[in-house]
C-alpha positions as MATLAB code, in Angstrom:
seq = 'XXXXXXXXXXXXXXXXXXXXXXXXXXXXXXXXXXXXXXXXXXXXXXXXXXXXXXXXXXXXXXXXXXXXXXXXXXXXXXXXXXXXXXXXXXXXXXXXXXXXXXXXXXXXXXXXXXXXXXXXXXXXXXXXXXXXXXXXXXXXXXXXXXXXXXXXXXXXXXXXXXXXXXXXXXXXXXXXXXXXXXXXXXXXXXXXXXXXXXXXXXXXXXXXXXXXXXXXXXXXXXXXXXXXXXXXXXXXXXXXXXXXXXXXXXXXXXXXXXXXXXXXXXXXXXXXXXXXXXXXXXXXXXXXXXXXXXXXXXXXXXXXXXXXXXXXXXXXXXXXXXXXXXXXXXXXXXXXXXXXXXXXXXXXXXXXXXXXXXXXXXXXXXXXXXXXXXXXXXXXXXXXXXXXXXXXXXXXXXXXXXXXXXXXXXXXXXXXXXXXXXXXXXXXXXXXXXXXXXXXXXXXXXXXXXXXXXXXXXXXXXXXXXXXXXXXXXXXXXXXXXXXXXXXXXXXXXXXXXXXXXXXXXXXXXXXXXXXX';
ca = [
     -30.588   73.934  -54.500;
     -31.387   72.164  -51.440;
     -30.035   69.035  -52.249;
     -27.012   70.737  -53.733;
     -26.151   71.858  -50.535;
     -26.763   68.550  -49.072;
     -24.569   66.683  -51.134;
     -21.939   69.399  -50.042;
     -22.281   68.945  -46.361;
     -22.084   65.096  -46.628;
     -18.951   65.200  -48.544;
     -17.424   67.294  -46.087;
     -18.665   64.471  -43.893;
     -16.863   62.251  -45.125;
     -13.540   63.780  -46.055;
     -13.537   65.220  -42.538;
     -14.266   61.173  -41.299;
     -11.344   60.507  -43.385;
      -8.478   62.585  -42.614;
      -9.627   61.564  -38.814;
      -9.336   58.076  -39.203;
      -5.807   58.786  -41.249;
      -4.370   60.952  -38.483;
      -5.563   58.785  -35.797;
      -5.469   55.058  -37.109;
      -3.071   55.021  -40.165;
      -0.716   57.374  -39.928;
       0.553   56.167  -36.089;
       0.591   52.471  -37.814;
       2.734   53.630  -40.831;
       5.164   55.609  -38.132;
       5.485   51.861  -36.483;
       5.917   50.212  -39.766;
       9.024   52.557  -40.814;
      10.602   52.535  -37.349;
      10.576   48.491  -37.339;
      12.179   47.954  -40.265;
      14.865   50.162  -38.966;
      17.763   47.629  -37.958;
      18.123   49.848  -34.593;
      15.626   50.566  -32.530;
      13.989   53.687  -33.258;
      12.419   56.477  -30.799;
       9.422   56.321  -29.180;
       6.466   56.861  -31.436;
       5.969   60.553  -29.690;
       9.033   61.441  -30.412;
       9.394   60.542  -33.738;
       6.092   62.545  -34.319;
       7.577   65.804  -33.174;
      10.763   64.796  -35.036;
       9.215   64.985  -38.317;
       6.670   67.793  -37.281;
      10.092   69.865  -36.608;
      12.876   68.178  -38.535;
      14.493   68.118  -35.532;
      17.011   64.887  -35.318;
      16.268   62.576  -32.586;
      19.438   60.220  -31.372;
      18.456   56.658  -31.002;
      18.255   55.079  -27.894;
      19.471   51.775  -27.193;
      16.768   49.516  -25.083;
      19.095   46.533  -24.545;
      21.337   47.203  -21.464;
      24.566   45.853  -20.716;
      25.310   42.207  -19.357;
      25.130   42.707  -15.292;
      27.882   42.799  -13.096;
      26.922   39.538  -11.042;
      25.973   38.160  -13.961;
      29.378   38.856  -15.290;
      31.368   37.448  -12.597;
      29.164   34.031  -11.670;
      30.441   33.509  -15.498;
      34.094   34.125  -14.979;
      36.756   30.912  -14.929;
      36.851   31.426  -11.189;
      33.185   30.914  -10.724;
      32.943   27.882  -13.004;
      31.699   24.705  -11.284;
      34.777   22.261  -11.217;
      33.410   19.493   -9.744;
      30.398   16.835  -11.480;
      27.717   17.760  -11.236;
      26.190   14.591   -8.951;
      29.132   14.202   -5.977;
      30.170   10.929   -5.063;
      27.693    9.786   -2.230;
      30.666    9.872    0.302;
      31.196   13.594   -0.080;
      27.593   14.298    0.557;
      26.228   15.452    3.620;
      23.231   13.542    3.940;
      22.524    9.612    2.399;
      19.266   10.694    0.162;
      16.945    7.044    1.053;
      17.835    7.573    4.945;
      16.904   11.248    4.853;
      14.195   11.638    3.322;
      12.497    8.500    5.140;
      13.708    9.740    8.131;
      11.686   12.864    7.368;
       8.288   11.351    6.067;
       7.985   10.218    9.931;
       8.520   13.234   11.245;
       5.721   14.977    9.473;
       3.635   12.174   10.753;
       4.943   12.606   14.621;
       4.390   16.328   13.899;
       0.965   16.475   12.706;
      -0.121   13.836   15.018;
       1.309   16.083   18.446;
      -0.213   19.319   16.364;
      -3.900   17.301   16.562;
      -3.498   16.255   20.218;
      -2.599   19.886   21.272;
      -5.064   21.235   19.288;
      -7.736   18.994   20.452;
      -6.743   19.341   24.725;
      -7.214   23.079   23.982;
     -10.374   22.818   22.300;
     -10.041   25.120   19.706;
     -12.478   25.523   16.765;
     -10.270   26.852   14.579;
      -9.181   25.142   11.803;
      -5.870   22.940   11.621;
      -3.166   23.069    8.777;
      -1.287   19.639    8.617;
       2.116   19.847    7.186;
       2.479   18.567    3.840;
       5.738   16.416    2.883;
       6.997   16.913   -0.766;
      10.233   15.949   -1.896;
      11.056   18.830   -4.484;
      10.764   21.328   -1.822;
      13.136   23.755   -1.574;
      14.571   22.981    1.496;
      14.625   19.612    1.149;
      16.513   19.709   -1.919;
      18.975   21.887   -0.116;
      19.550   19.738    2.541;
      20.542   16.995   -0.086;
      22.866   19.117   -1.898;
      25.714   20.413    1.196;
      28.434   18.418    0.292;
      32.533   18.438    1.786;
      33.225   21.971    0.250;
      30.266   24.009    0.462;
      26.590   24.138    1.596;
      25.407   24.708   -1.838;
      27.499   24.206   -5.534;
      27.889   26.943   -7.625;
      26.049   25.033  -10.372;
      22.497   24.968   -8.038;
      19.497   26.624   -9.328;
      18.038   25.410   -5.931;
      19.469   29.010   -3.700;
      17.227   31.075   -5.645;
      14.349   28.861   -5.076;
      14.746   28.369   -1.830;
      14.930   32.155   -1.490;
      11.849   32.487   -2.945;
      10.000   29.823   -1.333;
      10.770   31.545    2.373;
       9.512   35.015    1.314;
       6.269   33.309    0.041;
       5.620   29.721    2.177;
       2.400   29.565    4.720;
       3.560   29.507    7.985;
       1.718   26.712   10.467;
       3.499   26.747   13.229;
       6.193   29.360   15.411;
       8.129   28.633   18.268;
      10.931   29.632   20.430;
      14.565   29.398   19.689;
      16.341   26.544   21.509;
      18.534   28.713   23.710;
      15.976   30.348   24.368;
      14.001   27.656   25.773;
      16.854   26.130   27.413;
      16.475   28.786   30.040;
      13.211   27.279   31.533;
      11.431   30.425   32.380;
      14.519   31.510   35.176;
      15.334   35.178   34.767;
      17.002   37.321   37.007;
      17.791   40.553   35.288;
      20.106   41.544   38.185;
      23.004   39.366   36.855;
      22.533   40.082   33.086;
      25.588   40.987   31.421;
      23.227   41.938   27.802;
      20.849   44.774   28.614;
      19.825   45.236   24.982;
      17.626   42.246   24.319;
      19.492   41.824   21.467;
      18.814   37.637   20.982;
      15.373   37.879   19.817;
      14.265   34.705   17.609;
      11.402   32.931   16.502;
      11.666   29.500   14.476;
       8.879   29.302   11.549;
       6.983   26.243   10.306;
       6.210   25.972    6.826;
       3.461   24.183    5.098;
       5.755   21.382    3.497;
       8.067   20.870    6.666;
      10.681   23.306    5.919;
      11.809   25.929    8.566;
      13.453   28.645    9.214;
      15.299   31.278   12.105;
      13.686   34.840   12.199;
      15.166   37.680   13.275;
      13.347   40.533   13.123;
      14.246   44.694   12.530;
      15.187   45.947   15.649;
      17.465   48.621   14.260;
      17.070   51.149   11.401;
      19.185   50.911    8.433;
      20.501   54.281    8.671;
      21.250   54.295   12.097;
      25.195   53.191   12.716;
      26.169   51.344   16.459;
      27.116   54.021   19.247;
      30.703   53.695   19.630;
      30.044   53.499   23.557;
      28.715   50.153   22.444;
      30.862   46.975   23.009;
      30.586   44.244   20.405;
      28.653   42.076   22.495;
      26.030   44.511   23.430;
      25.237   45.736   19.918;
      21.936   45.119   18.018;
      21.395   42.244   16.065;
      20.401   43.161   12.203;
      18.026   41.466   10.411;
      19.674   43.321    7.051;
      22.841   42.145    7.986;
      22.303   38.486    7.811;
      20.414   39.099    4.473;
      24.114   40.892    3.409;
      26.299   38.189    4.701;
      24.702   35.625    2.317;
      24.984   37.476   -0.438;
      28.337   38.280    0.242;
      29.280   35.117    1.172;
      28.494   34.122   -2.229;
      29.736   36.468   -4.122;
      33.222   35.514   -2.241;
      32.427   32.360   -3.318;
      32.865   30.484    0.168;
      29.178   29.323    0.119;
      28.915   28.740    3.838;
      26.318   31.157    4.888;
      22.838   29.133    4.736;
      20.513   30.975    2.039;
      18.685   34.229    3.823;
      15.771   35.806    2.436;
      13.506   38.970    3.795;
      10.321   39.000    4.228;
       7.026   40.774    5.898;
       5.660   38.957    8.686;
       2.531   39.261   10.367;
       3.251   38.829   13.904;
      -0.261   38.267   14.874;
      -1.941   35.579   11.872;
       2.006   33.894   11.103;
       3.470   33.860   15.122;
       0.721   34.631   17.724;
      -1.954   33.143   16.077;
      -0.037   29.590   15.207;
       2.581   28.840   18.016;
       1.806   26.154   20.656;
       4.188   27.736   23.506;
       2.344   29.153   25.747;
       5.969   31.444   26.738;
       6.015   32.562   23.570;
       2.447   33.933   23.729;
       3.604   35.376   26.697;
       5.795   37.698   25.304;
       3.089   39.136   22.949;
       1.474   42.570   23.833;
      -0.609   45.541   21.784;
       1.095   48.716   22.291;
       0.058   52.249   23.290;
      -0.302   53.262   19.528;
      -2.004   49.944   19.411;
       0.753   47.925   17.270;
       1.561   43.977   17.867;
       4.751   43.908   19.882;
       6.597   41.044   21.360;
      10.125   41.067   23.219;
      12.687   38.297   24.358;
      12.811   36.512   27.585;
      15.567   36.655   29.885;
      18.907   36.162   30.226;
      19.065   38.812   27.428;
      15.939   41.307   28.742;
      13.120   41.441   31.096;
      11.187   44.108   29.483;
       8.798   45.211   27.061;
      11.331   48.485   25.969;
      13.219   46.370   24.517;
      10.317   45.528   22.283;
       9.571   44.768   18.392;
       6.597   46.112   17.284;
       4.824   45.602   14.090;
       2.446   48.230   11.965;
       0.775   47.698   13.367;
       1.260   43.959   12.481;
       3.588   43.319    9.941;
       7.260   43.688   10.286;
      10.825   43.437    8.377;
      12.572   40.335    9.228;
      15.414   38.150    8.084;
      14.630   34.161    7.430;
      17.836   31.843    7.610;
      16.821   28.506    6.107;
      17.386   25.531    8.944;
      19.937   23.456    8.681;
      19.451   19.888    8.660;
      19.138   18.452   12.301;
      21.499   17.083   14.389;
      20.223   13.644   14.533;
      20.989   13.613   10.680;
      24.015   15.690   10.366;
      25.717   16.685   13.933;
      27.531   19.268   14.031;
      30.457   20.438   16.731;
      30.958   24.076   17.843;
      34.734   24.942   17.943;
      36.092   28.514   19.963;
      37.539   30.476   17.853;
      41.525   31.010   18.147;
      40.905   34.542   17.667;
      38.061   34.866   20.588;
      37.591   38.304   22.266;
      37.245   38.744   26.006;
      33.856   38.959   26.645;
      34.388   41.490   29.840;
      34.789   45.305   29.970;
      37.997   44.826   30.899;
      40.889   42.680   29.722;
      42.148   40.980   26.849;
      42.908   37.704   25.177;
      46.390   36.264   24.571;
      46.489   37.172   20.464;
      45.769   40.641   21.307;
      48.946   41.048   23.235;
      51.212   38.417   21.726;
      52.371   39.287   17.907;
      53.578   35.655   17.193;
      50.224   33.750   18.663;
      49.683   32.294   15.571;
      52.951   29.760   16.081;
      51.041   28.851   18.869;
      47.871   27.752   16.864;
      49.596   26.652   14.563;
      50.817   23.301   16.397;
      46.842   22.903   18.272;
      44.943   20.217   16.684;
      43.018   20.917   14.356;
      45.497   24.043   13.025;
      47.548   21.628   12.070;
      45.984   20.653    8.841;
      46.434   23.770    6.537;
      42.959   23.389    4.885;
      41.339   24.637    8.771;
      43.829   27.061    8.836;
      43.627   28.205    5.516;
      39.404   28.478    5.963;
      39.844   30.422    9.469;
      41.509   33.080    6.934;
      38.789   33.236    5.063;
      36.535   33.781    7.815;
      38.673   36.532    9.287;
      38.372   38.303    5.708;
      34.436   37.764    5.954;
      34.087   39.168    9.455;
      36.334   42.183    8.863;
      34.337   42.970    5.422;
      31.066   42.426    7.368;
      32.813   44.859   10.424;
      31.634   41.465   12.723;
      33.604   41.363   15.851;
      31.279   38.644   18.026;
      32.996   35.273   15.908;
      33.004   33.125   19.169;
      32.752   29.841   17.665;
      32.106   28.528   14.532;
      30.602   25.047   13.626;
      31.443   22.509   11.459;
      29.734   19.292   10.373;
      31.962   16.104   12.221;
      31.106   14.017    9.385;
      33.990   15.825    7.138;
      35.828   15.592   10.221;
      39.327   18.555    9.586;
      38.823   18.841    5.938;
      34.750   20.095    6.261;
      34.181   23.749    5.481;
      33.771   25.982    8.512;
      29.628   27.620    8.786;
      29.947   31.193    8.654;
      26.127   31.727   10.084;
      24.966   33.993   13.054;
      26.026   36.964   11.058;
      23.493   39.927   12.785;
      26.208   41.783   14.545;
      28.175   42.593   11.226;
      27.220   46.259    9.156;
      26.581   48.145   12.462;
      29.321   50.759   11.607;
      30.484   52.021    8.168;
      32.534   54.769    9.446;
      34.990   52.410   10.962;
      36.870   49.219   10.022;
      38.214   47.500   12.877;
      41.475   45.620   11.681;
      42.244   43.468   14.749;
      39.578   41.163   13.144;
      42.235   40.626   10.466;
      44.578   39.631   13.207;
      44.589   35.740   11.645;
      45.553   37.032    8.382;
      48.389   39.318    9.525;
      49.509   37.169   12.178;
      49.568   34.081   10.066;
      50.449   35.660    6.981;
      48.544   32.927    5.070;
      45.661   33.198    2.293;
      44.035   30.834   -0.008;
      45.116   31.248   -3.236;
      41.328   30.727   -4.616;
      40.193   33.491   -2.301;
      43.268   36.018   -3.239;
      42.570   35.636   -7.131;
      38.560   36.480   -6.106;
      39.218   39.386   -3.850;
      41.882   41.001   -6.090;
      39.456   40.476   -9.153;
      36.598   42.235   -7.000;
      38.901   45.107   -6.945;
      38.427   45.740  -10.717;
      36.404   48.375  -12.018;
      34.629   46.034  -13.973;
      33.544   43.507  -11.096;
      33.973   46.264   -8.305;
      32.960   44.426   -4.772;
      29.819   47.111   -4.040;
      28.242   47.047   -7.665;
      27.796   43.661   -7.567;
      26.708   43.591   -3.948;
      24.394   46.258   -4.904;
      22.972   43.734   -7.643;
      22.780   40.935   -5.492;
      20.512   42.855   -2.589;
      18.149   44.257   -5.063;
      16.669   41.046   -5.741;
      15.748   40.740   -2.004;
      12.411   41.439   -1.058;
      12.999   44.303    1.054;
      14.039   47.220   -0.194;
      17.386   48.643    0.444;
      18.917   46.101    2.130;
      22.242   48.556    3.025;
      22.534   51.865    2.542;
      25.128   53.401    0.115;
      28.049   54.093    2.959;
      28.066   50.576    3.980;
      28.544   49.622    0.179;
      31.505   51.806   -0.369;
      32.759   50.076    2.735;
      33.162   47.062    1.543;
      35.441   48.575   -1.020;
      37.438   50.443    1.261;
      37.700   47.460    3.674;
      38.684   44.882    0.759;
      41.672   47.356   -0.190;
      42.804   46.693    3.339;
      42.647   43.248    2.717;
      44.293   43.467   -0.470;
      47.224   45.711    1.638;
      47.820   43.281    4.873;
      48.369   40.543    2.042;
      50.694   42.503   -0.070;
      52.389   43.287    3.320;
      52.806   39.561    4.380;
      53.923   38.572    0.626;
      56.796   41.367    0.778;
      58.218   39.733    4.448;
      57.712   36.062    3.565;
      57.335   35.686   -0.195;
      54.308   35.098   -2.314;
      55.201   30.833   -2.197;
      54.813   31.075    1.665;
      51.693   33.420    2.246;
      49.727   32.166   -1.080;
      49.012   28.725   -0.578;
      47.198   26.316   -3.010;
      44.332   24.590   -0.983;
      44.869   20.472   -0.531;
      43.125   18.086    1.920;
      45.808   17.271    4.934;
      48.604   19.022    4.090;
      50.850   20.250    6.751;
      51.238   23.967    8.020;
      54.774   25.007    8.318;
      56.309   26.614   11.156;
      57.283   30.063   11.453;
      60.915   29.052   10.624;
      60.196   27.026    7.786;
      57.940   29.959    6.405;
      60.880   31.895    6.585;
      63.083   30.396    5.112;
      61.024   30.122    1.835;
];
């Protein structure tokens, strides 16, 4: 009897082992089995449990998302490279043998005046020599600007180089140029810039490269006082990340490549710059963050302060451009300059036919300028920039170069407002490129609408949010502007004498001769 019962128990044993290991083990597996030889794919395996526990219907979901809207338009006709892919040497920037030799001997120099500092100040800490490669990012960008852009649209090497400045060691930080320029003189009495708003720092990278930071001084949300003049407003960070990427989705390619990035002011500024004025600056706040502020002409004081948290802080890094000694460059007013005063205003601003006046002013007198100060009028008003000064151009290319569209950190301060006197060229000129129209009216579409694929662009950033949503839709609204000044100028002149098809030297024709199209 005993044993009967036994034999019971253990068989219970075992069936109850079984129908475990069939719940648990096979029957999930032959649920996977079924759903992958579906042609679709099937529902997640929880769901198709409860589906057949409840013969409830469960709608498939597709997993495979539609092609992305940058992805989409870098594909269209008008994004397709049209050029070979190597450029003759002459329409390069740089010769590739005299560069890169050029730049083996400054790493040398460098490291050499890094050792001699490093040993006068008698510091134990350890020294990082800069390393010189010749695939870095940089580098290969330098080797790449040609006559028409700073980058072709073929180039893998944007991304990279995007990547390598949010992830490079920095060994060295220093001041800005201008900012040394001014030799330690301040007298805050005679500043015309209370705001502080010019505050730079150059990084070092291990293999040579460098870069111009800028860092957050002004929170995304937050939109300029309208009490503010254009020339006392903050500089973004966010907004020269934006102008690259909207640079290139317009296709001009004349921003250099921006990228944001976290940066410990103490361990990747304080800790590795040799000026002694820059150190200066440095200070630990109150709530015991790293701070450091600009020197004068533009401020004298430490409210005017950024502050990490309590070290690391947002910042924009603008890759360098090659130097002057290798590629000089000339910095050109701008036609269309504002009066930098509270009062007053310039001659365009008053006078409706100005542009017949540029028009016959070397170097206005080659379309191809003209035609690329349109384009940066469009750029500007999109980016709601008013502080376009100068621009630069490299002399090598002489008239036909592309214009630089960098120093971009006064544009997105206000979403709430366009400000069309920066279209002034466009509507006083009545001229466009025809490239640029068929680009702007195609970001118009639904399907390649200007703020989805800007939206695209800025989440692969680093940083997060880049621009907030009401500075998106404003680009939309602004390019419809665009769109309507153009429309405007084709119904007076005629679409032959406002849409022009870009060649090298041609002529721009007077007012009457516009007319009379």
């Amino acid at each position: 009897m005993w044993l009967y019962r036994r034999g019971r128990l253990l068989l219970l044993l075992a069936l109850s082992v079984l129908a475990l290991d069939i719940y648990f083990h096979l029957w999930p597996k032959l649920l996977l089995r079924i759903s992958r030889d579906c042609e679709c794919p099937g529902p997640p395996l929880r769901e198709a449990v409860v589906s057949l526990a409840t013969g409830a219907s469960v709608a498939p979901t597709s997993t495979v998302p539609g092609p992305p809207k940058l992805q989409k338009l870098f594909a269209h006709p008008l994004y397709q490279p049209q050029d070979p892919h190597t450029p003759v040497p002459q329409n390069l920037l740089l010769n590739y043998h005299r560069a890169t030799g050029s730049y083996k001997k400054r790493v040398v120099h460098f490291n050499r005046k890094r050792q001699a500092l490093h040993t006068s100040q008698n510091s134990s800490a350890p020294l990082t020599e800069a390393v010189f490669n010749l695939s870095a990012p940089w580098l290969q960008f330098h080797l790449e600007i040609s006559r028409d852009a700073l980058y072709p649209r073929s180039s893998r090497t944007v991304e990279r180089l995007i990547d390598w400045m949010g992830n490079v060691t920095v060994i060295s930080a220093d001041l800005s140029p201008d900012e040394k320029a001014l030799n330690g003189e301040c007298d805050c009495s005679q500043v015309v810039k209370p705001s502080g708003t010019h505050l730079k720092v150059i990084l070092q990278f291990l293999d040579f490269g460098k870069a111009m930071l800028k860092p957050m001084r002004q929170r995304r949300e937050a939109e300029t006082p309208e009490d503010f003049f254009y020339f006392v407003d903050y500089q973004r960070h966010n907004a020269e990340i934006a102008a690259f990427h909207l640079d290139r989705i317009l296709d001009f390619r004349r921003v250099p490549p921006v990228a944001g990035r976290l940066v410990n002011l103490t361990s990747e500024i304080l800790e590795v710059t040799p000026n002694e004025d820059l150190e200066w600056v440095f200070f630990v706040s109150p709530a015991n963050n790293t701070c450091f502020f600009a020197k004068c002409p533009y401020t004298c004081k430490t409210e005017y302060a950024v502050c990490g948290n309590p070290h690391l802080l947002e910042g924009s890094l603008s890759a360098y451009l090659p130097s002057l000694s290798h590629a000089p460059r000339l910095s050109v007013p701008n036609p269309w300059i504002r009066s930098y005063t509270f009062a007053g205003k310039e001659e365009w601003e008053v006078n409706p036919s100005y542009c017949d006046q540029v028009k016959q002013t070397e170097p206005y007198t080659n379309m191809k300028r003209l035609l690329n100060m349109m384009d940066l009028a469009m750029f500007d008003f999109l980016i709601g920039n008013m502080d376009r000064h100068h621009y630069e151009v490299f002399t090598k290319f002489g008239d036909d170069g592309f214009l630089l569209h960098h120093d971009n950190a006064r544009g997105f301060g206000r979403h709430s407002h366009d400000e069309i006197t920066i279209l002034a060229p466009v509507y006083q000129c009545c001229l466009v490129k025809e490239d640029t129209w068929l680009r702007l009216k195609l970001l118009s579409t639904p399907e390649y609408r200007l703020s989805d694929v800007m939206r695209e662009s800025l989440s692969q950033d680093r940083l997060q949010t880049v621009l907030t949503e009401p500075h998106l839709l404003a680009l939309d609204r602004r390019l419809q502007t665009v769109l309507q000044v153009v429309e405007e100028c084709v119904q007076k002149h005629g679409n032959g004498s406002v849409i022009i098809k870009e060649s090298r030297s041609q002529a721009v024709p007077t007012r009457v001769q516009q007319r009379a199209v």
